[in-house]
C-alpha positions as a LaTeX table, in Angstrom:
\begin{tabular}{lrrr}
\hline
Residue & $x$ (\AA) & $y$ (\AA) & $z$ (\AA) \\
\hline
Unk1 & 118.82 & 170.73 & 122.94 \\
Unk2 & 121.96 & 170.62 & 125.02 \\
Unk3 & 120.02 & 171.60 & 128.15 \\
Unk4 & 117.53 & 168.78 & 127.56 \\
Unk5 & 120.31 & 166.23 & 127.13 \\
Unk6 & 121.85 & 167.43 & 130.42 \\
Unk7 & 118.57 & 167.38 & 132.37 \\
Unk8 & 117.30 & 164.09 & 130.94 \\
Unk9 & 119.63 & 161.81 & 132.96 \\
Unk10 & 118.76 & 163.73 & 136.15 \\
Unk11 & 115.05 & 163.42 & 135.51 \\
Unk12 & 115.32 & 159.72 & 134.69 \\
Unk13 & 117.28 & 159.12 & 137.91 \\
Unk14 & 114.56 & 160.91 & 139.90 \\
Unk15 & 111.83 & 158.92 & 138.17 \\
Unk16 & 113.63 & 155.65 & 138.83 \\
Unk17 & 114.13 & 156.63 & 142.47 \\
Unk18 & 110.42 & 157.38 & 142.77 \\
Unk19 & 109.46 & 154.09 & 141.15 \\
Unk20 & 111.84 & 152.23 & 143.47 \\
Unk21 & 110.32 & 153.95 & 146.51 \\
Unk22 & 106.79 & 153.07 & 145.43 \\
Unk23 & 107.84 & 149.47 & 144.72 \\
Unk24 & 109.32 & 149.05 & 148.21 \\
Unk25 & 106.34 & 150.65 & 149.98 \\
Unk26 & 103.43 & 148.98 & 148.16 \\
Unk27 & 103.66 & 145.82 & 150.22 \\
Unk28 & 103.47 & 147.76 & 153.47 \\
Unk29 & 100.62 & 150.07 & 152.50 \\
Unk30 & 97.81 & 148.18 & 150.81 \\
Unk31 & 95.02 & 150.75 & 151.18 \\
Unk32 & 96.39 & 153.29 & 148.65 \\
Unk33 & 96.89 & 150.50 & 146.14 \\
Unk34 & 93.34 & 149.26 & 146.62 \\
Unk35 & 91.94 & 152.78 & 146.31 \\
Unk36 & 93.91 & 153.34 & 143.12 \\
Unk37 & 92.67 & 150.07 & 141.62 \\
Unk38 & 89.08 & 150.87 & 142.60 \\
Unk39 & 89.28 & 154.28 & 140.96 \\
Unk40 & 90.77 & 152.74 & 137.80 \\
Unk41 & 88.01 & 150.14 & 137.73 \\
Unk42 & 85.46 & 152.90 & 138.23 \\
Unk43 & 86.75 & 154.52 & 135.04 \\
Unk44 & 85.22 & 151.53 & 133.27 \\
Unk45 & 82.02 & 151.39 & 135.32 \\
Unk46 & 81.09 & 155.10 & 135.33 \\
Unk47 & 80.63 & 155.39 & 131.53 \\
Unk48 & 78.57 & 152.18 & 131.55 \\
Unk49 & 76.28 & 153.64 & 134.22 \\
Unk50 & 76.11 & 156.92 & 132.31 \\
Unk51 & 75.15 & 155.10 & 129.11 \\
Unk52 & 72.67 & 152.77 & 130.80 \\
Unk53 & 70.70 & 155.63 & 132.34 \\
Unk54 & 70.03 & 157.27 & 129.01 \\
Unk55 & 71.97 & 160.38 & 130.07 \\
Unk56 & 69.47 & 161.15 & 132.84 \\
Unk57 & 72.35 & 161.27 & 135.31 \\
Unk58 & 75.20 & 163.74 & 135.09 \\
Unk59 & 78.71 & 162.40 & 134.76 \\
Unk60 & 79.35 & 163.15 & 138.45 \\
Unk61 & 76.28 & 161.20 & 139.46 \\
Unk62 & 77.29 & 158.28 & 137.24 \\
Unk63 & 80.76 & 158.34 & 138.83 \\
Unk64 & 79.20 & 158.34 & 142.32 \\
Unk65 & 76.79 & 155.51 & 141.50 \\
Unk66 & 79.64 & 153.44 & 140.06 \\
Unk67 & 81.76 & 154.06 & 143.14 \\
Unk68 & 78.83 & 153.22 & 145.41 \\
Unk69 & 78.35 & 149.96 & 143.52 \\
Unk70 & 82.04 & 149.10 & 143.95 \\
Unk71 & 81.90 & 149.81 & 147.68 \\
Unk72 & 78.75 & 147.73 & 148.07 \\
Unk73 & 80.27 & 144.82 & 146.16 \\
Unk74 & 83.52 & 144.94 & 148.11 \\
Unk75 & 81.70 & 145.07 & 151.47 \\
Unk76 & 79.54 & 142.13 & 150.43 \\
Unk77 & 82.58 & 140.06 & 149.52 \\
Unk78 & 84.37 & 141.05 & 152.74 \\
Unk79 & 81.38 & 140.18 & 154.94 \\
Unk80 & 80.92 & 136.87 & 153.13 \\
Unk81 & 84.50 & 135.88 & 153.99 \\
Unk82 & 84.22 & 137.17 & 157.56 \\
Unk83 & 81.09 & 135.06 & 158.10 \\
Unk84 & 82.48 & 131.83 & 156.68 \\
Unk85 & 86.19 & 132.12 & 157.53 \\
Unk86 & 86.31 & 134.08 & 160.82 \\
Unk87 & 89.65 & 132.56 & 161.87 \\
Unk88 & 91.52 & 134.69 & 159.36 \\
Unk89 & 90.17 & 137.91 & 160.85 \\
\hline
\end{tabular}
């Protein structure tokens, strides 16, 4: 127990340093954040696709179809904005 109480403050300092580093970098690097959010959202979509297909797809295929749907939706939204608001890009 004594070893845990000694290591705990060191671990918490390292965790806080890591969180601080991520917090300062997230505004500079948007792509990793977007990929993370897309993968989290796909955790909701993949089981829905798997259930809707009557288990004809494997879980990997359901994951891929969900990810493909997310990519298609995001490209559609991006192209819509590029067509109607080209000054921003």
